[in-house]
MMTF fields as JSON, N, C-alpha, C and O atoms, coordinates in Angstrom:
{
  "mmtfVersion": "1.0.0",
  "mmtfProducer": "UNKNOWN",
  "numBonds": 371,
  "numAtoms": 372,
  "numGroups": 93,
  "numChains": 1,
  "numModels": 1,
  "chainsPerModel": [1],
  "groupsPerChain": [93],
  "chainIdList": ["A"],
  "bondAtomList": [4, 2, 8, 6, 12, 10, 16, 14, 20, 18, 24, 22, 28, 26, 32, 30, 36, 34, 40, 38, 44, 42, 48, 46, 52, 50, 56, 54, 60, 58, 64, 62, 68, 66, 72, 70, 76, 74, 80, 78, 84, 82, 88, 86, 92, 90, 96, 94, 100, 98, 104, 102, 108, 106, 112, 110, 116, 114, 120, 118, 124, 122, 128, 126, 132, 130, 136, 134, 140, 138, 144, 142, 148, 146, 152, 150, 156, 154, 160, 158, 164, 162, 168, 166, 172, 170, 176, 174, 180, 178, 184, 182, 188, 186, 192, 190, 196, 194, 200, 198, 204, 202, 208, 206, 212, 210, 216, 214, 220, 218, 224, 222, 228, 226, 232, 230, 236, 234, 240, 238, 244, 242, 248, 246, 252, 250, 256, 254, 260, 258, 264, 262, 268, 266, 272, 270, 276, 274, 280, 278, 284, 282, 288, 286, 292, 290, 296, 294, 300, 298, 304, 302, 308, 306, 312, 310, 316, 314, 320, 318, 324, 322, 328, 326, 332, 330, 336, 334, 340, 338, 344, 342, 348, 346, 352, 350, 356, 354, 360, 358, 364, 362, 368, 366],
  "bondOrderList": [1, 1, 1, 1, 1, 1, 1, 1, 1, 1, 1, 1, 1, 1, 1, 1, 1, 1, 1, 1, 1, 1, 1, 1, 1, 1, 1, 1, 1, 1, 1, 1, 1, 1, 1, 1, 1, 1, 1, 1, 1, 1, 1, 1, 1, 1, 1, 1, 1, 1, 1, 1, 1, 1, 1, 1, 1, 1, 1, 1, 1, 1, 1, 1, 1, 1, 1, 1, 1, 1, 1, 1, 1, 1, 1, 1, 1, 1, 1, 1, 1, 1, 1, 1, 1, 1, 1, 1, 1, 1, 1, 1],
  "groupList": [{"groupName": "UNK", "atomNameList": ["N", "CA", "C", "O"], "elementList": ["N", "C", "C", "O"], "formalChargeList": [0, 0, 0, 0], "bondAtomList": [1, 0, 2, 1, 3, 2], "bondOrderList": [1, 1, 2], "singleLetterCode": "X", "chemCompType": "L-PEPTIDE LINKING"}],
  "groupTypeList": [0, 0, 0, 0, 0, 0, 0, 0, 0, 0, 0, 0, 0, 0, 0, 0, 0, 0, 0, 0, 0, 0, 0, 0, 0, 0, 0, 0, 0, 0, 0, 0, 0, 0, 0, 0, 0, 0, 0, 0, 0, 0, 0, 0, 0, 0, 0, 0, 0, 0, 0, 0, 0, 0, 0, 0, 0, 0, 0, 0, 0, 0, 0, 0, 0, 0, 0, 0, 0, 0, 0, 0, 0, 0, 0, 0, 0, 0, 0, 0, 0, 0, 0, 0, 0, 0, 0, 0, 0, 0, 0, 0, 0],
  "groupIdList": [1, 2, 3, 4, 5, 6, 7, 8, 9, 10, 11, 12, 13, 14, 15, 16, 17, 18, 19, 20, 21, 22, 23, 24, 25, 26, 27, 28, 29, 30, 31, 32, 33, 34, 35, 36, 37, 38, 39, 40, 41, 42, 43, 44, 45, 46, 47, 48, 49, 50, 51, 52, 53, 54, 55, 56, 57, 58, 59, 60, 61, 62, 63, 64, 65, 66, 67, 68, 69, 70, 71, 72, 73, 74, 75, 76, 77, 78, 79, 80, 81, 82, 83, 84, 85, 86, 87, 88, 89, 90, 91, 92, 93],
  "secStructList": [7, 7, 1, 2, 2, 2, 2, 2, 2, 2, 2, 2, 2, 6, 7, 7, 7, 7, 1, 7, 7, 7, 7, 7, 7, 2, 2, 2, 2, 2, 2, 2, 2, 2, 2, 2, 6, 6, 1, 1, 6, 6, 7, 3, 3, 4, 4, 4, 1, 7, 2, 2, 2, 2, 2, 2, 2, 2, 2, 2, 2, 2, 2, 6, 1, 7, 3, 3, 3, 6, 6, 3, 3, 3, 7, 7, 1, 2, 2, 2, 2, 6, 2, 2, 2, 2, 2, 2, 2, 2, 2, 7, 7],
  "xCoordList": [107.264, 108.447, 108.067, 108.25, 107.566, 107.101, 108.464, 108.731, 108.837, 109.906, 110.892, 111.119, 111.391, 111.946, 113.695, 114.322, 114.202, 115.269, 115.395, 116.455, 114.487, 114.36, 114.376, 115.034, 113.386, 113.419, 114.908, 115.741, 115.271, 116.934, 117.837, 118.636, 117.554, 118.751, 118.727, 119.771, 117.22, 117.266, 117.853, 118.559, 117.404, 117.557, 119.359, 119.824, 120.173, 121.797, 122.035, 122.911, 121.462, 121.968, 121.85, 122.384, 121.07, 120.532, 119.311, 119.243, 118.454, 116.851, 116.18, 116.617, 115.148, 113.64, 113.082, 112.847, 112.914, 112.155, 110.324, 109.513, 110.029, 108.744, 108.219, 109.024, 106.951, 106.657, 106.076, 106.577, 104.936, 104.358, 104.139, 104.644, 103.068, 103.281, 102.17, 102.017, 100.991, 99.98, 100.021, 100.918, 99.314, 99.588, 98.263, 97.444, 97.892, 97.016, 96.596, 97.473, 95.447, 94.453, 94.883, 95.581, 94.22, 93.749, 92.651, 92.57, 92.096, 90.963, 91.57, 91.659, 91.973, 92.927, 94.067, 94.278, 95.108, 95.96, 95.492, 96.28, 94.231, 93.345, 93.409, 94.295, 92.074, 92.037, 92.904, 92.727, 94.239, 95.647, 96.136, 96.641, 96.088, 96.503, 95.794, 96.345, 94.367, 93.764, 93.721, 93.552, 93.932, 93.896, 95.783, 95.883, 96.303, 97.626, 97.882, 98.359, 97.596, 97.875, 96.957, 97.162, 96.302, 94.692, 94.96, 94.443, 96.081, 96.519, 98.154, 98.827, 98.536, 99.825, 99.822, 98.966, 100.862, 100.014, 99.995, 99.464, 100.679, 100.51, 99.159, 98.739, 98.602, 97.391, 97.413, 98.398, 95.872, 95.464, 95.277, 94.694, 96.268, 95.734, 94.243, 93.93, 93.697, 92.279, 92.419, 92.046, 93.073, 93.138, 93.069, 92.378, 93.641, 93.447, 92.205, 92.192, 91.013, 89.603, 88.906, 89.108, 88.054, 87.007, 86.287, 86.473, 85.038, 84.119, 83.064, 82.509, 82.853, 81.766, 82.686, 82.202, 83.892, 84.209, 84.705, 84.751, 84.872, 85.172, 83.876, 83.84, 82.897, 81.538, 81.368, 80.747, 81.988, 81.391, 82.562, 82.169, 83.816, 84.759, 84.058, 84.103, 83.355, 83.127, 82.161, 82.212, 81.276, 79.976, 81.283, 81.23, 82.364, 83.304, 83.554, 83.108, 84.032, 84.194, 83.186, 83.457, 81.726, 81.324, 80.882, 80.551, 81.037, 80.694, 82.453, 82.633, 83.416, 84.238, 85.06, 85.937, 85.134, 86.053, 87.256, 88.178, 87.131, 88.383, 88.52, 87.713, 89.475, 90.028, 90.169, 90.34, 90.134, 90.527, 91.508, 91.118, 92.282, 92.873, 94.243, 94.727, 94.428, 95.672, 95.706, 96.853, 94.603, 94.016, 93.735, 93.16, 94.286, 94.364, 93.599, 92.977, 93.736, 92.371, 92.996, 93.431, 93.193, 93.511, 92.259, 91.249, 92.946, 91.759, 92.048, 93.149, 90.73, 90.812, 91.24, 91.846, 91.122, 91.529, 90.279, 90.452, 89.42, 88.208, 88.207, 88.262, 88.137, 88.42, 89.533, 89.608, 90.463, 91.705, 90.964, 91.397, 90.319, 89.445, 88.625, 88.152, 88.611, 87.317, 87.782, 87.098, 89.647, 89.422, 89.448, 89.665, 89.007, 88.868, 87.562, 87.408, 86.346, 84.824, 85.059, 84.24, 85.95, 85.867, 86.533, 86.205, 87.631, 87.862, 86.643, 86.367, 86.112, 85.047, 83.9, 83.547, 83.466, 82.521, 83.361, 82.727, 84.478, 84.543, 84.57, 84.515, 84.65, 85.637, 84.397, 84.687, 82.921, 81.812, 81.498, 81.323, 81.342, 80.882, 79.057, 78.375],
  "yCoordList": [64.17, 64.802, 66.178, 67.267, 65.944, 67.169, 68.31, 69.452, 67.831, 68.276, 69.205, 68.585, 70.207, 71.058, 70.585, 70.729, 70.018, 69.341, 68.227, 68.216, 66.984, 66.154, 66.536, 66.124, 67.405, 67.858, 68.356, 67.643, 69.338, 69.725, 68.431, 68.345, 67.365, 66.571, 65.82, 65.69, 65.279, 64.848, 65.734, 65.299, 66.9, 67.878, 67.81, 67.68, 67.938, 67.422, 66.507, 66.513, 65.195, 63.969, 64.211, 63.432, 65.438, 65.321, 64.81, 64.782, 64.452, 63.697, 64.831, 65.977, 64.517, 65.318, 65.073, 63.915, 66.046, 65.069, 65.112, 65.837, 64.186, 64.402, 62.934, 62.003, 62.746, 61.754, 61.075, 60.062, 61.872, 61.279, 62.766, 63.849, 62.362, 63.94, 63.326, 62.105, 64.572, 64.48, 64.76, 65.461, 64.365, 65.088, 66.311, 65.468, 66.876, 68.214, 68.247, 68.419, 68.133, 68.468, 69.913, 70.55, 70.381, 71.902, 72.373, 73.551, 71.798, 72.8, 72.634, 73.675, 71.494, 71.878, 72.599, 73.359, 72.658, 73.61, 75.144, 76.049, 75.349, 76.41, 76.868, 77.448, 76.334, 76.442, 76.632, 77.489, 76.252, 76.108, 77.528, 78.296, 77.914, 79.382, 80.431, 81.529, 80.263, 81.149, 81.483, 82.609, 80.106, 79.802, 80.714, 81.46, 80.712, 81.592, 82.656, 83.529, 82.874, 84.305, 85.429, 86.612, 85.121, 85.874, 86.388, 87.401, 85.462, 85.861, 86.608, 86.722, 87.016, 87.51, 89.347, 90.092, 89.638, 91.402, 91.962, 93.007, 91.099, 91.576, 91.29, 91.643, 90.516, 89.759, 89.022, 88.385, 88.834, 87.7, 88.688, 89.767, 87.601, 89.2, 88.507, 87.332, 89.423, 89.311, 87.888, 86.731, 88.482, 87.5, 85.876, 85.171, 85.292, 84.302, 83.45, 82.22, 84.407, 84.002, 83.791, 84.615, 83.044, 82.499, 83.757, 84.415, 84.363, 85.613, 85.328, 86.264, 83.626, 83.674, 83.891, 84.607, 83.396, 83.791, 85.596, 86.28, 85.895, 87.462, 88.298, 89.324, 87.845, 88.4, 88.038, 88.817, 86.842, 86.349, 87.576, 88.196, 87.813, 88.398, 89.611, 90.042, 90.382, 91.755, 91.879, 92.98, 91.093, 90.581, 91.132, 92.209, 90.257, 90.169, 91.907, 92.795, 91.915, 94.065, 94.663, 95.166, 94.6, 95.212, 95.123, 96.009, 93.846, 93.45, 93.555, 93.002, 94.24, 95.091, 94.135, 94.357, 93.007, 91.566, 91.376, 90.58, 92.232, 92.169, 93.816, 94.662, 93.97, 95.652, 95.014, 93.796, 95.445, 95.77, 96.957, 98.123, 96.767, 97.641, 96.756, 95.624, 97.84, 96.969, 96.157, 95.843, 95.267, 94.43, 92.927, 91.847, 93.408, 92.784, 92.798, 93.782, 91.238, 91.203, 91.289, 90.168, 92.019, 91.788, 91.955, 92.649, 90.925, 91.08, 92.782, 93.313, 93.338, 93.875, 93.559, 92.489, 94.091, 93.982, 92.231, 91.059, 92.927, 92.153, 90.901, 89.797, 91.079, 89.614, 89.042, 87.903, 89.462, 88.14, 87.559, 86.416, 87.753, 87.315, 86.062, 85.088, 86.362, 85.232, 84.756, 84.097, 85.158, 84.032, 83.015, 82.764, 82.178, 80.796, 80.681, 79.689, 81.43, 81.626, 82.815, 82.851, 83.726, 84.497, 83.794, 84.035, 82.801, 82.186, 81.049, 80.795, 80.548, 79.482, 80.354, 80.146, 81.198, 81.927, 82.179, 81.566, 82.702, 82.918, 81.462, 81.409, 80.695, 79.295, 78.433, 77.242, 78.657, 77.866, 77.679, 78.553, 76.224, 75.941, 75.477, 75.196],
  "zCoordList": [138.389, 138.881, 139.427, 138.884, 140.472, 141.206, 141.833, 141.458, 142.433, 143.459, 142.481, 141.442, 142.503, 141.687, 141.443, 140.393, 142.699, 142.95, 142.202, 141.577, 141.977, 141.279, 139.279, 138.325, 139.457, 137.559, 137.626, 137.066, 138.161, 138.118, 137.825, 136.892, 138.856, 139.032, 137.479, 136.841, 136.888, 135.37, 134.019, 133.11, 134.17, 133.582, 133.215, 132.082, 134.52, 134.038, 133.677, 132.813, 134.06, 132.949, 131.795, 131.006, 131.25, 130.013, 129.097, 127.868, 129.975, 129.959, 129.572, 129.682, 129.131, 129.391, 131.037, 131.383, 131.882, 132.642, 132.245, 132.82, 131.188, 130.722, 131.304, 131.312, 131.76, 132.3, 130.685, 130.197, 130.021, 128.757, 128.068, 128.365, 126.898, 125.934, 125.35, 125.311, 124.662, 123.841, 122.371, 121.902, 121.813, 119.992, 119.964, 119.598, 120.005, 119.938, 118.779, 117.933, 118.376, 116.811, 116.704, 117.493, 115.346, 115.586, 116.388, 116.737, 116.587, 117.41, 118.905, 119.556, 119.48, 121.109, 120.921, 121.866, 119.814, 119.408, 119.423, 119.701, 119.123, 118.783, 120.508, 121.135, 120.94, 122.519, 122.928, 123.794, 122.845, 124.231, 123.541, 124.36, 122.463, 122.037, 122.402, 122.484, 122.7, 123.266, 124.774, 125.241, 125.605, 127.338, 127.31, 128.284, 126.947, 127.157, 126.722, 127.447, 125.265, 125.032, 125.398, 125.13, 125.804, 126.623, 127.757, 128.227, 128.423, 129.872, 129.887, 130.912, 128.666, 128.463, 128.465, 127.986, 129.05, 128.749, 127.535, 127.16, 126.907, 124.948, 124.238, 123.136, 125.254, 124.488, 123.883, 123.511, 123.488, 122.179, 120.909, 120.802, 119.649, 118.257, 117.747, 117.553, 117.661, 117.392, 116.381, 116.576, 115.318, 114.126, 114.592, 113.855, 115.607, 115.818, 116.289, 116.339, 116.676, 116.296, 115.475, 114.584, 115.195, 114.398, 114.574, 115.598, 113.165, 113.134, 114.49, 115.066, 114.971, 116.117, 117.376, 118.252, 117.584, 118.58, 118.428, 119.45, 117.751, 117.999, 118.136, 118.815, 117.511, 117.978, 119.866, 120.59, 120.373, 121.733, 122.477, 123.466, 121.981, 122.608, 122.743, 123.896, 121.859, 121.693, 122.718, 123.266, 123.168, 124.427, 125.444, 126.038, 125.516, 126.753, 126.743, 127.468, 126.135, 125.77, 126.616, 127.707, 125.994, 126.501, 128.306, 129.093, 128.449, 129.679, 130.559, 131.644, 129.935, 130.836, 130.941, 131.776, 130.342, 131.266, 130.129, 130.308, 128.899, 127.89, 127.719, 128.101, 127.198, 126.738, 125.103, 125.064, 124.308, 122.788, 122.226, 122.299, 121.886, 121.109, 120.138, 120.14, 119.502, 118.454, 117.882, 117.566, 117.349, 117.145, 118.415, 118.275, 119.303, 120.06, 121.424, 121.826, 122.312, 123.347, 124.734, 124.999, 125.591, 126.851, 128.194, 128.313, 129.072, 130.33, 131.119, 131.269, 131.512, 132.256, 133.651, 133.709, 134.634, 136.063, 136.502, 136.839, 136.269, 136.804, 135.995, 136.537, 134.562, 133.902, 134.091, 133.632, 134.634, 135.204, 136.425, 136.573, 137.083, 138.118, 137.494, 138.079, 136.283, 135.548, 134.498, 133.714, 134.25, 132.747, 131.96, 130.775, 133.494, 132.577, 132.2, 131.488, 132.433, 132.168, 131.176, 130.258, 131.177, 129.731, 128.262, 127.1, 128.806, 127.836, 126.879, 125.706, 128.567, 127.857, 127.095, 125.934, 127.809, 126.82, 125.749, 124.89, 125.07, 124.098, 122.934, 121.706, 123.702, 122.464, 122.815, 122.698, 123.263, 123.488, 122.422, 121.572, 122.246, 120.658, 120.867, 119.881]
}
């Protein structure tokens, strides 16, 4: 249901317009929390990393592509340019 007109028109009957739906483990639950709140201007709160990924984040720090503060991780200017490669570096197992 591409067409924005079409999801609208289901949407008033009262439908989902959902074509299908996944069940998410924890560790893709994990990932999909990090691929969004990373890109939010509130950030990611640190706490929601593992000690190896917050060591890989702190790499991202210094290499300018995350900001830190508040306990929390936001992209700089330049890492929104890259963060689907700052995300993967961080969550590389």
């Amino acid at each position: 249901m591409k067409h924005p007109n079409t999801y609208a028109r289901v949407l008033t009957t009262g439908q989902l317009p959902v074509a299908d739906f996944e069940r998410l483990g924890a560790h893709e639950r994990h990932v999909e929390e990090v691929l969004l709140q990373i890109r939010l201007r509130a950030g990611l709160p640190v706490t929601v990393l593992t000690e190896t990924e917050r060591g890989r984040a702190a790499d991202a720090v210094a290499a300018g592509l995350l900001r830190a503060g508040s306990q929390r991780l936001t992209l700089t200017d330049r890492g929104r340019l890259l963060a689907d490669a700052v995300v993967r570096d961080i969550l590389d197992d």
